[in-house]
Coordinates of C-alpha atoms in Angstrom, one line a residue:
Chain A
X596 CA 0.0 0.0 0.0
X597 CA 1.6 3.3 -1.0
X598 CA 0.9 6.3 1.0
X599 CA 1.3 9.6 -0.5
X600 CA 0.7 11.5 2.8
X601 CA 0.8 10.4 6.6
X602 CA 0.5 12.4 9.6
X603 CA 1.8 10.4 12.6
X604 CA 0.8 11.7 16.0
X605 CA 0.5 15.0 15.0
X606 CA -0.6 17.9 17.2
X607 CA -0.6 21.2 17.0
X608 CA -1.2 24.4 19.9
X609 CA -1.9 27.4 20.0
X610 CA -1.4 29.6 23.4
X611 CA -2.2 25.8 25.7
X612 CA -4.9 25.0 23.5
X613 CA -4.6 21.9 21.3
X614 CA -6.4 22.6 17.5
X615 CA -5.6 19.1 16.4
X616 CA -4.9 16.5 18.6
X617 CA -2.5 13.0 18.1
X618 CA -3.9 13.2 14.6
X619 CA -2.8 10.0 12.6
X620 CA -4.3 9.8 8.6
X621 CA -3.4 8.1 5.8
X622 CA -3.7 8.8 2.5
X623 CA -3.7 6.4 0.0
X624 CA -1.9 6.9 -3.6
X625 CA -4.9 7.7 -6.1
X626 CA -7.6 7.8 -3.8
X627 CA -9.9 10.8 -2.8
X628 CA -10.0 11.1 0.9
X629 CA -12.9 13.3 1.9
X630 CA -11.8 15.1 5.1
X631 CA -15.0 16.3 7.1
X632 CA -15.4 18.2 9.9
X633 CA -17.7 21.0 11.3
X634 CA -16.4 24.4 11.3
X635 CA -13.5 25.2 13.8
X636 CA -12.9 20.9 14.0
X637 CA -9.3 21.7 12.6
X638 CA -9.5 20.6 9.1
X639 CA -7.6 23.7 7.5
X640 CA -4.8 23.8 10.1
X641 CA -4.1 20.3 9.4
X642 CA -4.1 20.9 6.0
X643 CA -1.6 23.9 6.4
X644 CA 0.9 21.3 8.3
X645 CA 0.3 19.1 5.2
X646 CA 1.7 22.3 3.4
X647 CA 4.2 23.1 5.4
X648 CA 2.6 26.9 6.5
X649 CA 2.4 25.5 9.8
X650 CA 4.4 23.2 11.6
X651 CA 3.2 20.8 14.0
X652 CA 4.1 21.0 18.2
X653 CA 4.5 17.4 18.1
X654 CA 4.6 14.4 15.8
X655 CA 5.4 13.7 12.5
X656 CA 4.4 14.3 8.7
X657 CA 5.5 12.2 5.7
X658 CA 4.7 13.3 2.2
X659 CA 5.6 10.9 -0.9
X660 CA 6.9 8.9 1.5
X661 CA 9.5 11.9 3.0
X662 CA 9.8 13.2 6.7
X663 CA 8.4 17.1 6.1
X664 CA 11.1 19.4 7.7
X665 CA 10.8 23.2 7.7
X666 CA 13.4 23.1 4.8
X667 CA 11.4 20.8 2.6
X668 CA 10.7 22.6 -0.6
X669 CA 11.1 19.9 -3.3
X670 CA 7.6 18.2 -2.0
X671 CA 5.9 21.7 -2.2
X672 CA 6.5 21.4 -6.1
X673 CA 4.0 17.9 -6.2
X674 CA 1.4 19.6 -4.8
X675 CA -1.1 21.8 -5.1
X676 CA -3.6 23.4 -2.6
X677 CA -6.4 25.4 -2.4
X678 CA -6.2 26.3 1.6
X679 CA -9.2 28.8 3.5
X680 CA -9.8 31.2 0.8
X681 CA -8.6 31.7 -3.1
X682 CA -6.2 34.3 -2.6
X683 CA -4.6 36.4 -5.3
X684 CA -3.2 39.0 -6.4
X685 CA -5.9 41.2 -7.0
X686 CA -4.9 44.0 -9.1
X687 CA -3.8 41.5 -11.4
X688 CA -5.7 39.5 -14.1
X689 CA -6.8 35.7 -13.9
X690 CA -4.5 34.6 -16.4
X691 CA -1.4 36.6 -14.4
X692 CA -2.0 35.2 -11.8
X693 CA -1.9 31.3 -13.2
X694 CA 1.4 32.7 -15.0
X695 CA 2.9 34.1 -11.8
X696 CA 2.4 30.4 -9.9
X697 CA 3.7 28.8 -12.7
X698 CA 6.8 30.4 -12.6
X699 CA 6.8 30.5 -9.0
X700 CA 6.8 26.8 -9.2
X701 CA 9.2 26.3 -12.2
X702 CA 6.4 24.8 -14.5
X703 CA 7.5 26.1 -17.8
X704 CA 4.6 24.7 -19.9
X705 CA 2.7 28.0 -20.1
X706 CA 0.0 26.6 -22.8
X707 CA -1.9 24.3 -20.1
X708 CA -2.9 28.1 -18.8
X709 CA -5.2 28.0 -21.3
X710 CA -6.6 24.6 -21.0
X711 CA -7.4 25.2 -17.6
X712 CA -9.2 28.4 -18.0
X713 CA -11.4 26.7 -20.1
X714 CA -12.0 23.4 -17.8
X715 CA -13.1 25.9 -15.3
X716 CA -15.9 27.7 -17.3
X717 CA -12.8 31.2 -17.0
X718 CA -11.1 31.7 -20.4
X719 CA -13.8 34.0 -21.2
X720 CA -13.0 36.0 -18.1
X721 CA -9.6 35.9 -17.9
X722 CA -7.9 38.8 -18.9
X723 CA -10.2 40.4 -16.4
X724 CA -8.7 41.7 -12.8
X725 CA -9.6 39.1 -10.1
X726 CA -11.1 41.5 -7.9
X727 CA -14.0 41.6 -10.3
X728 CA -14.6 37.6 -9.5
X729 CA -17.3 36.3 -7.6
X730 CA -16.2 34.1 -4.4
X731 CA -17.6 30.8 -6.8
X732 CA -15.2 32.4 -9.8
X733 CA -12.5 32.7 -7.2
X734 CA -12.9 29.1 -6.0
X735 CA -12.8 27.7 -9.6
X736 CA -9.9 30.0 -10.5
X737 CA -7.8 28.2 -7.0
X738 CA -8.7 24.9 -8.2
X739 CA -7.4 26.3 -11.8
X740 CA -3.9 27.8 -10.1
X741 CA -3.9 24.2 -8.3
X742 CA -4.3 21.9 -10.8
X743 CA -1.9 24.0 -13.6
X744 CA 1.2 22.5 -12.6
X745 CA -0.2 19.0 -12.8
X746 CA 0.5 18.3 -9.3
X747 CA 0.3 14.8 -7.8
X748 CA -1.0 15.5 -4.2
X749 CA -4.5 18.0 -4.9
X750 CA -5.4 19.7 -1.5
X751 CA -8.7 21.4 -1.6
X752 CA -10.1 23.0 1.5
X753 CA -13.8 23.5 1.4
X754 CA -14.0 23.7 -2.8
X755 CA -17.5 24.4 -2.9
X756 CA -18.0 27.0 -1.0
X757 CA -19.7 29.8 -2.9
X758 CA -20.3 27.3 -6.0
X759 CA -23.8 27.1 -7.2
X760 CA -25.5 23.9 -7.8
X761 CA -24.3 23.3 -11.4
X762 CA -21.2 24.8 -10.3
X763 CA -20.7 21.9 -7.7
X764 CA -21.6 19.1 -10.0
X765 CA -19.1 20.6 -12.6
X766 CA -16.7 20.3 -9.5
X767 CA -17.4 16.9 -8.3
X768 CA -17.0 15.5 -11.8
X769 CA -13.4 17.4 -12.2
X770 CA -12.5 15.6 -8.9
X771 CA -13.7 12.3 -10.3
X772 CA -12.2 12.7 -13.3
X773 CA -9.1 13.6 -12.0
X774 CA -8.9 10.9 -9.8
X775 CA -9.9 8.4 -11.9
X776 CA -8.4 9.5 -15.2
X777 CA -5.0 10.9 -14.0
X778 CA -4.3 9.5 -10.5
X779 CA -4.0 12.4 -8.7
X780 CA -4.3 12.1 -5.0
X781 CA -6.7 14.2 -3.2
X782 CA -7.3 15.5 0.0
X783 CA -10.5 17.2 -0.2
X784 CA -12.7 18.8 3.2
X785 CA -16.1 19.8 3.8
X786 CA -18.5 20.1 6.2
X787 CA -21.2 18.9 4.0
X788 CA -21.5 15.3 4.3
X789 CA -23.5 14.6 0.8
X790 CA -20.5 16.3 -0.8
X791 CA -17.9 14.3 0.4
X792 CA -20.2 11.0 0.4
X793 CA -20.7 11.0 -3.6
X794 CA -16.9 11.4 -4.5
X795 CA -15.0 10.2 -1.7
X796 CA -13.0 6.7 -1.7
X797 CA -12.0 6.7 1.9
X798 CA -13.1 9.0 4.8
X799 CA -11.6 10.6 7.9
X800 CA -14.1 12.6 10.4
X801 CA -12.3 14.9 12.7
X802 CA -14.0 16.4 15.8
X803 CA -12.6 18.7 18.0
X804 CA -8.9 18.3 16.8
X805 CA -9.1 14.8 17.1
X806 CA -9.8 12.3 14.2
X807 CA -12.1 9.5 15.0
X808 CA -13.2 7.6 12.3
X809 CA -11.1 6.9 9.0
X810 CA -12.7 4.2 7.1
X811 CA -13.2 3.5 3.7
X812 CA -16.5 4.1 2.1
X813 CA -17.1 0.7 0.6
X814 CA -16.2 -0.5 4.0
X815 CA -19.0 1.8 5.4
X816 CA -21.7 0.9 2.9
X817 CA -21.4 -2.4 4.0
X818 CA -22.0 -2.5 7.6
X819 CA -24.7 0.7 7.1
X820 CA -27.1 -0.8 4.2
X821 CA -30.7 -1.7 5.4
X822 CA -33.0 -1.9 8.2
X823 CA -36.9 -1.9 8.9
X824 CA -38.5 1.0 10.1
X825 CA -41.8 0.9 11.6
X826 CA -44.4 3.1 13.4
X827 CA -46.4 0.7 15.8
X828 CA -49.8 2.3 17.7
X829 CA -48.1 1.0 21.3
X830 CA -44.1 1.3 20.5
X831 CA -43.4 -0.2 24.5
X832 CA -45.6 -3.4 23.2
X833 CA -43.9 -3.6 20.1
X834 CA -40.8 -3.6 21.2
X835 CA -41.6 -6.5 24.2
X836 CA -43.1 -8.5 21.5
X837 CA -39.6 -8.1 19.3
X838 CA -37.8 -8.7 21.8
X839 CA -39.1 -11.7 23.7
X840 CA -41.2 -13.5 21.6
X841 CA -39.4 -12.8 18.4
X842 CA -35.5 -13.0 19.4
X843 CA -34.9 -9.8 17.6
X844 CA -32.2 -7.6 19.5
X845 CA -30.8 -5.6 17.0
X846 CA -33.3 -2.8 17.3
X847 CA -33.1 0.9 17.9
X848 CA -35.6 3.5 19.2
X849 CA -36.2 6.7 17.4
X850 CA -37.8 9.5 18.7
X851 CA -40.9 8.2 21.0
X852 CA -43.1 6.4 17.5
X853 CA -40.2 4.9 15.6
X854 CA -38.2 1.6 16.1
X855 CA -35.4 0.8 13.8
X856 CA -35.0 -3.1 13.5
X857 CA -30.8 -3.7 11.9
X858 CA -31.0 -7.6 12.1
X859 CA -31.3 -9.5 9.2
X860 CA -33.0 -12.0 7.5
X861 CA -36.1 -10.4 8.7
X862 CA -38.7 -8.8 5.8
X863 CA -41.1 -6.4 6.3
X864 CA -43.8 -8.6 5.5
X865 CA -42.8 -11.1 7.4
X866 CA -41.9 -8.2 10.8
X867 CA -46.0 -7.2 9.7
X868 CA -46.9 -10.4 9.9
X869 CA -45.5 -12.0 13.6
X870 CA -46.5 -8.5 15.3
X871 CA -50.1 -8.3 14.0
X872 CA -50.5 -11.9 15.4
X873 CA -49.6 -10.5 18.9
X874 CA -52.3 -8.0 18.6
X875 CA -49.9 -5.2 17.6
X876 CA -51.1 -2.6 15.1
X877 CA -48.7 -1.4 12.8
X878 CA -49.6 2.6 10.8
X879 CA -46.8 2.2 8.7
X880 CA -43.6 -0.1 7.8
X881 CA -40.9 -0.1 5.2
X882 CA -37.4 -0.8 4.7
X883 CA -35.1 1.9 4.4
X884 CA -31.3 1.9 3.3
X885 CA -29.4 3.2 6.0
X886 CA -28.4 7.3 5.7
X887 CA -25.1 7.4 5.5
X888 CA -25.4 11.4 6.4
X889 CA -26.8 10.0 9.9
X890 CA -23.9 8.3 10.5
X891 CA -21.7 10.8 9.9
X892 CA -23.8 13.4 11.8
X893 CA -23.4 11.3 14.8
X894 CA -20.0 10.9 14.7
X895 CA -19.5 14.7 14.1
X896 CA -21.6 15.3 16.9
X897 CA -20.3 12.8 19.2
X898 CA -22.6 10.0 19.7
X899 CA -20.6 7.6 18.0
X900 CA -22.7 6.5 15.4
X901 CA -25.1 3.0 14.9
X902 CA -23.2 0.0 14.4
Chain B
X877 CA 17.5 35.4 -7.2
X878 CA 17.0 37.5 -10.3
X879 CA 14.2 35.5 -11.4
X880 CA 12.7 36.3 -8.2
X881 CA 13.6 40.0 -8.5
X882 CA 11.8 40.0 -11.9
X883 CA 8.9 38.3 -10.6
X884 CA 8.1 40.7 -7.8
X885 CA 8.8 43.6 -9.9
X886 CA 6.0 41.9 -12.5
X887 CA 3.7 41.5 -9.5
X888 CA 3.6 44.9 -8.2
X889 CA 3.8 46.4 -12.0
X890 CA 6.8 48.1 -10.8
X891 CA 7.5 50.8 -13.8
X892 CA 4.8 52.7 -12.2
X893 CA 6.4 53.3 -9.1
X894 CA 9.0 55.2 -11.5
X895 CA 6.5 57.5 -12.2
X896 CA 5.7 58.3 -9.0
X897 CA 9.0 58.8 -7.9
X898 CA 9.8 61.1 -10.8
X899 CA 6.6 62.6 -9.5
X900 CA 7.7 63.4 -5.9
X901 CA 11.1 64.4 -7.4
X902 CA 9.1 67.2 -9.2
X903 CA 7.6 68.1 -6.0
X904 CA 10.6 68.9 -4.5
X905 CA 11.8 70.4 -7.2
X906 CA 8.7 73.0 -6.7
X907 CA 8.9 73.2 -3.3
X908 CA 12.8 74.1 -3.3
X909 CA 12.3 76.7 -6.0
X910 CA 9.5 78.0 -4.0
X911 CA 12.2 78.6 -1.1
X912 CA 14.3 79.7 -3.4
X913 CA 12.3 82.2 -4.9
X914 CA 10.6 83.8 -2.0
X915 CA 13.7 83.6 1.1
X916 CA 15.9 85.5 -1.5
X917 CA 17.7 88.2 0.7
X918 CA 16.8 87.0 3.9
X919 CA 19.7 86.5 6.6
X920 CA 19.4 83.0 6.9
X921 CA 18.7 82.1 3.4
X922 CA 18.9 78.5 3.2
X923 CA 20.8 78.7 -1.0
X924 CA 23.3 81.1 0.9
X925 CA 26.5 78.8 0.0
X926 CA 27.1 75.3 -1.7
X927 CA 27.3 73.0 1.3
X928 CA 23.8 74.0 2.9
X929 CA 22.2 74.0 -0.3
X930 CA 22.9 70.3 -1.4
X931 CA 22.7 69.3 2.7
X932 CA 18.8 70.9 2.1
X933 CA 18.5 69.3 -1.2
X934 CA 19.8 66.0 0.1
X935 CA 17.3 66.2 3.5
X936 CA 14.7 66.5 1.2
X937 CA 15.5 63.5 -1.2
X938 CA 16.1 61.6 1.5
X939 CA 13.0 62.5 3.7
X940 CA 11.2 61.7 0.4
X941 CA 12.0 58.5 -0.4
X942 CA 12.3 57.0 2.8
X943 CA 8.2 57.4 3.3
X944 CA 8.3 56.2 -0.6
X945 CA 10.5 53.1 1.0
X946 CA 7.7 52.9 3.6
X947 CA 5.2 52.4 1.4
X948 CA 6.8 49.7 -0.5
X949 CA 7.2 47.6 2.8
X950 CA 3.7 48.7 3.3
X951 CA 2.6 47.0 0.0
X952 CA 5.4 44.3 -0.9
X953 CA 5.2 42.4 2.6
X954 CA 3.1 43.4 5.2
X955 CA 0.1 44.0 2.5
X956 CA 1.0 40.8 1.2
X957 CA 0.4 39.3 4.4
X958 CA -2.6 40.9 5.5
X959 CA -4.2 39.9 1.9
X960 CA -2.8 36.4 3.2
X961 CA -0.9 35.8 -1.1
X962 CA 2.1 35.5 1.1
X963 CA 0.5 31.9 2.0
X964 CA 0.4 31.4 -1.5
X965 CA 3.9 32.7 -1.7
X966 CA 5.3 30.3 0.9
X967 CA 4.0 27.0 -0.7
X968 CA 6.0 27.4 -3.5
X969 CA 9.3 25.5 -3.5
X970 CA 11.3 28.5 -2.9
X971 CA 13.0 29.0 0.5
X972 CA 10.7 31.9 2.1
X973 CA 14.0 33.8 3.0
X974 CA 15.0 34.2 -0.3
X975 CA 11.4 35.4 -1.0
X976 CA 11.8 38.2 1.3
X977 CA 14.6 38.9 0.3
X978 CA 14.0 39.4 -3.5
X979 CA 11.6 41.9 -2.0
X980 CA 13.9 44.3 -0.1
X981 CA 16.2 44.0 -2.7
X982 CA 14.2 46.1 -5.0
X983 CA 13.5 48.3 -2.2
X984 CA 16.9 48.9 -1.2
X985 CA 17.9 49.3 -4.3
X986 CA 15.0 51.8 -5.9
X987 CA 15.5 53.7 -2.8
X988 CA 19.4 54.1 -2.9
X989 CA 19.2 54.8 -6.7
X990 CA 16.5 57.2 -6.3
X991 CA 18.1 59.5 -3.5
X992 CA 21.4 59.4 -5.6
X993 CA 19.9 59.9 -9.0
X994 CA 17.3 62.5 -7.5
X995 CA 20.1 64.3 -5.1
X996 CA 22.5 64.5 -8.3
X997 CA 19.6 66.1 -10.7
X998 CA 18.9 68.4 -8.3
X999 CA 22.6 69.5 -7.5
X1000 CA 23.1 69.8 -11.1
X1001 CA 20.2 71.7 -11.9
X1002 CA 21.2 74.3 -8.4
X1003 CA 24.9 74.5 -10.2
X1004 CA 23.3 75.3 -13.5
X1005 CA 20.8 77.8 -12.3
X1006 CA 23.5 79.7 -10.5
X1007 CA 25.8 79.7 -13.2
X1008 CA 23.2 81.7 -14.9
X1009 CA 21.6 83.5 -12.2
X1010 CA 24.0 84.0 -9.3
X1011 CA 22.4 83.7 -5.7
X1012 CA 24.6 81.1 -4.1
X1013 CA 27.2 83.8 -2.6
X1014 CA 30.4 81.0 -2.4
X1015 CA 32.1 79.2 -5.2
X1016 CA 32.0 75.4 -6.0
X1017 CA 35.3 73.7 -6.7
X1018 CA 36.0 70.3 -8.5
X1019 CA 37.5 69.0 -5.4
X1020 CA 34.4 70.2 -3.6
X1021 CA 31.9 68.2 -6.4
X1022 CA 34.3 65.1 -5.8
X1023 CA 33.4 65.1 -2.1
X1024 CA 29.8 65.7 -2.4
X1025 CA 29.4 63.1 -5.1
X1026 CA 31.0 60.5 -2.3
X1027 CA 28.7 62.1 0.4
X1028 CA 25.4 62.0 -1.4
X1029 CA 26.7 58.0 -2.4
X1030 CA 27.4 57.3 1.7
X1031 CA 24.5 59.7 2.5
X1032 CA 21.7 57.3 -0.2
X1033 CA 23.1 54.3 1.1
X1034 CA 22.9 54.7 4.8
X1035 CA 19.3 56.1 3.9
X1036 CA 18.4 52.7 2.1
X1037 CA 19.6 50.9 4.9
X1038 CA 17.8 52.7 7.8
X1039 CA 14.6 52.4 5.5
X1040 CA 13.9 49.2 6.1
X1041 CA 13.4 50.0 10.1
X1042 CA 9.8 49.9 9.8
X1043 CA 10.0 46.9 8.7
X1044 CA 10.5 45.4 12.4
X1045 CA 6.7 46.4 12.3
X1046 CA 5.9 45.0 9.3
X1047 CA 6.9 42.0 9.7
X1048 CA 5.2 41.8 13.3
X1049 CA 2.7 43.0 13.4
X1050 CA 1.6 43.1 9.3
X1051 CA -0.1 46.3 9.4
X1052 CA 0.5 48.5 6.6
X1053 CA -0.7 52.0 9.5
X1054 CA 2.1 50.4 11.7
X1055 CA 4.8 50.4 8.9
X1056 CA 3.8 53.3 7.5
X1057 CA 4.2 55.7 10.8
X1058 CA 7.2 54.0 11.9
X1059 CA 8.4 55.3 8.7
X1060 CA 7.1 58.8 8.8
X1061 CA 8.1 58.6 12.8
X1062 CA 12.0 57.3 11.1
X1063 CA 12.3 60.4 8.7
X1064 CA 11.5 62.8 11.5
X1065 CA 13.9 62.1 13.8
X1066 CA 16.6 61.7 11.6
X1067 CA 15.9 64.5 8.5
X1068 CA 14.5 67.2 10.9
X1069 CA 17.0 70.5 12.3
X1070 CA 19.3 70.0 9.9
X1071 CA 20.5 73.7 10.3
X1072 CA 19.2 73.6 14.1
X1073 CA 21.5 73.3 17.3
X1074 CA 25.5 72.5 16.0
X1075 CA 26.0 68.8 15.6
X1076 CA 29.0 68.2 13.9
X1077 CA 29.3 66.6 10.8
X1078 CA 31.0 63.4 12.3
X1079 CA 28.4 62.7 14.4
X1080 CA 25.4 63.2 12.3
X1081 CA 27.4 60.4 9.8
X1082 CA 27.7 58.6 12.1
X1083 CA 24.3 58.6 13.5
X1084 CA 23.0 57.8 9.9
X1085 CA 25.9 54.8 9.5
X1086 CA 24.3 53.4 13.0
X1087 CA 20.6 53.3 11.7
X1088 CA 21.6 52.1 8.4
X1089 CA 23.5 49.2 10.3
X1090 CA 19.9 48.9 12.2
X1091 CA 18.4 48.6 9.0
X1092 CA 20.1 46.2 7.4
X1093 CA 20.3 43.8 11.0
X1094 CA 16.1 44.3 11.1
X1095 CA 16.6 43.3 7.2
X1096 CA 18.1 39.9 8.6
X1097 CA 16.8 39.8 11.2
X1098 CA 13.0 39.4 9.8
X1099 CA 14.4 36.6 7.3
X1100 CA 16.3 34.5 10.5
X1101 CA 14.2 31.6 11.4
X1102 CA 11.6 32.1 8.8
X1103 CA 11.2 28.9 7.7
X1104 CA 10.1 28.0 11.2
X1105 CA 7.5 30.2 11.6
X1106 CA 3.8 29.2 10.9
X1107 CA 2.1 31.4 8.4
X1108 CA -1.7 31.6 9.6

C-alpha cells in the first residue's frame, strides 16, 4: 500500500490549546480522501501542516513517503492546494496570476494556462482583474492555479463554498475525473457530508482536533445498508413482543413512535406479519437503506454512530 | 535570485512606481524653487552657500524617499500578508527567506538609486541655475563636487539601509498603518533640524551609519528563522 501522505501523531497548539490532537491519517496513492469536519474541527490547520505553512508541536508528517522538515521545498513542487480562501493577487488579471504560480513553481509549460481556463468555465473572463470575480469564480480559479502544474497530491479545502449547484456538480465531476483519469491524489474537506459522500474513496471525520473515524466508504456501505423501520400504535408493546417472543435484539428507538430493526433475514412482510399476530397494530412499515449522512452526523456530533 | 527580482517587480507592476517617484522628485523640485524664490535676501537664506544648499536638497530627497520606502514595505510584505498571497507565496518551492529577500532588494535598491539619481539632478540643476543666475554667494570647486558626489553616495546608502526599520513592524505585526508611521516617525527624527542646534558633521554620519547598520540587521533579522514560523 503506498501512501502519499501520513501524519503520525501529529498535534498542534496554539497559546495551551490543542487545535488538532494525536492526529494519525493516511492517504492512500490515487484515492480521494474526503476530510469532514464541522467548522472550527481543525481541518484547514491540518491541512496547512500538510503544506508546510504551519508546523506541528508534536509528531510527524510524511509526504511521498519523506519526513516534512521546515526546509522541505522539493515536495511543495507535487502539490497543489487550495487552503481557506482563493487568494490572489488582486490587481492582477486571472491569467497573471496562473502565470505568476507557474513560474513560481518552475512549471514552464505555459499553454496548459489556457486549457485550464477553459476546464473551469474562466477563459472567457480571464484577462479580467480578479477583484471583479465572484467568491464561486474565485474558487474555480484556485482549483485552476492548483491543478496548472499538474501536481500529484490536490489539496482542496472546502472547494464548494460559494459554487452554485451546477457549479458543484461541474466540480465533483473534475474531482472524479481527476482521480480516476489521472491519478492524482486528493485531499479534499467539507463540512457537508453529501459532498464528500458522492466522490470520496476513503473517509476521515475529525471532531474537536481529534480524528475519530477513517474508514473506507465501501467499507461503510457495507456495515450501514438496510434496516426496517416501523411506526407501531403502542411502541413499549412492540418492542416487548420483538424482543421476547421474536428473538430480535438488534433494534433501535427513534424518537418516542419509531423503532429501527438492523438484524437481518427479517422482511417487512414477514416483521408485519409475527407482530399483528400478537395483537400489535402497525400505521406504517418499510425498509429503508441506512443514511449514510446519519452516520456521519453522529460521529460529528459525538454520539458515535449505529453499528 | 534574479528571477525572483523579476517576478516581484511583474507582481507589483513596478515601472509605475517610477513614475511616481519622478513625480515626488518634481515636488521637490517646486517646493525648493519655491524657497528659493521667496527667502531671497533674507539672513538665513537656506541657498546662501554650496554646502547647505545640497545638505537641504539631500534632507529633502532623503526625507522623500524614505516614506516612498515605507510604502513599499507597506505594499510588498506586510500587504502581502494581510491579503494572506504571502501563503500562497510560501508553498511554493522557494525557501521563504530568499522570497523576502527578492523583495527588499528592490526596495533597497530603488531607494538608494532614487536619492542618488534624485540628489544629483537636483545639484546639477542648483549648479546650473547659479551659473546663470547667481544667488549662491560661495564658489564650487571640483575638489568640492568630488566630495559631495562620495557624500550623497554614503548619505543614499545609509538612507536605504535605515529604510527598512519599519519593517520590524511589518513584519510583526503586518499592518501597513504600523509600517507606514514607523516610517514617517524614522524620517522625522533623523531629517529634521538640519541647520538647528550644532552637531558636527562626524556625528550626524555617524548617526546615519548606526541606523543604516539597524536597518540592514532588522533586514536579517526578519528573514532569521523564517522557515520555522507558521504562516496563519
Amino acid at each position: 500500500m503506498t501512501y502519499i501522505a501520513r501524519t503520525i501523531g501529529v498535534t498542534k497548539t496554539y497559546g495551551g490549546t490543542e487545535v488538532v490532537s494525536d492526529v494519525c491519517m493516511n492517504i492512500r496513492q490515487g484515492e480521494i480522501y474526503g476530510f469532514l469536519g464541522h467548522n472550527g474541527a481543525g481541518k484547514t490547520t491540518l491541512m496547512r501542516m500538510l503544506t508546510n505553512l504551519v508546523k506541528p508541536t508534536a509528531g510527524e508528517i510524511e509526504l511521498f513517503g519523506e519526513k516534512l522538515t521546515p526546509h522541505s521545498y522539493e515536495v511543495l513542487k507535487r502539490m497543489g492546494s487550495v487552503i481557506d480562501y482563493p487568494f490572489f493577487y488582486d490587481g492582477l488579471s486571472a491569467w497573471d496570476n496562473l502565470d505568476l504560480h507557474c513560474e513560481y513553481m518552475g512549471f514552464p509549460d505555459k499553454k496548459v494556462i489556457g486549457t485550464m481556463m477553459e476546464q473551469v468555465g474562466l477563459k472567457d473572463i480571464g484577462r479580467n482583474p480578479v477583484r471583479e470575480f465572484s467568491l464561486g469564480m474565485r474558487q474555480r480559479l484556485g482549483i485552476a492555479r492548483a491543478l496548472v502544474t499538474t501536481p500529484e497530491l490536490l489539496i482542496l479545502d472546502e472547494p464548494i463554498n460559494g459554487l452554485d449547484p451546477a457549479g458543484i456538480k461541474e466540480l465533483r465531476d473534475l474531482l472524479k475525473r481527476l482521480s480516476a483519469e489521472y491519478r492524482i491524489t486528493l485531499l479534499v474537506s467539507s463540512h457537508i457530508l453529501g459532498e464528500i459522500e458522492q466522490i470520496a474513496d476513503t473517509v476521515g471525520v475529525i471532531r474537536g482536533g481529534r480524528l475519530i473515524e477513517e474508514v473506507s466508504m465501501e467499507r461503510i456501505r457495507g456495515q450501514h445498508n438496510e434496516y426496517i423501520e416501523l411506526r407501531p400504535t403502542d411502541v413499549r408493546k412492540a418492542a416487548y413482543v420483538m424482543e421476547h417472543l421474536l428473538g430480535l435484539r438488534n433494534y433501535k428507538l427513534v424518537g418516542e413512535h419509531t423503532i429501527r430493526v438492523y438484524d437481518p433475514g427479517m422482511s417487512p412482510s414477514e416483521l408485519n406479519a409475527s407482530l399483528v399476530r400478537h395483537d400489535v397494530a402497525i400505521e406504517s412499515i418499510f425498509k429503508r437503506a441506512h443514511s449514510l449522512e446519519e452516520y456521519f452526523m453522529n460521529l460529528m456530533k459525538g454520539d458515535g454512530g449505529i453499528a | 535570485m534574479l528571477k525572483l527580482i523579476s517576478l516581484e517587480l511583474r507582481k507589483y507592476r513596478f515601472s509605475r512606481h517610477i513614475g511616481y517617484a519622478a513625480m515626488a522628485g518634481l515636488a521637490i523640485l517646486l517646493f525648493l524653487t519655491l524657497l528659493g524664490i521667496t527667502d531671497y535676501g533674507a539672513e538665513d537664506y537656506a541657498f546662501s552657500t554650496f554646502a547647505g544648499s545640497f545638505m537641504l536638497i539631500d534632507t529633502f530627497v532623503r526625507a522623500t524617499f524614505m516614506i516612498f520606502a515605507g510604502v513599499l514595505l507597506s505594499t510588498m510584505i506586510a500587504l502581502e500578508y494581510r491579503n494572506k498571497t504571502m501563503g500562497v507565496l510560501f508553498t511554493y518551492p522557494i525557501k521563504r527567506r530568499k522570497l523576502i529577500a527578492a523583495k527588499l532588494v528592490i526596495i533597497f535598491v530603488f531607494t538608494f538609486g532614487m536619492i542618488l539619481l534624485t540628489d544629483v539632478l537636483m545639484g546639477s540643476v542648483l549648479v546650473v541655475v547659479d551659473r546663470f543666475y547667481p544667488f549662491i554667494t560661495d564658489s564650487l570647486t571640483m575638489e568640492q563636487a568630488r566630495e559631495l558626489l562620495l557624500e550623497y553616495t554614503v548619505s543614499s546608502l545609509s538612507a536605504a539601509a535605515m529604510a527598512l526599520i519599519p519593517l520590524l513592524f511589518g513584519m510583526r505585526k503586518h499592518s501597513v498603518t504600523t509600517t507606514m508611521v514607523s516610517s514617517i516617525l524614522l524620517v522625522l527624527i533623523v531629517c529634521s533640524g538640519f541647520n538647528g542646534p550644532v552637531v558636527s558633521i562626524e556625528s550626524i554620519i555617524a548617526i546615519h551609519l548606526a541606523l543604516g547598520a539597524a536597518g540592514l540587521c532588522i533586514a536579517w533579522l526578519s528573514m532569521h528563522r523564517l522557515e520555522t514560523k507558521d504562516v496563519n
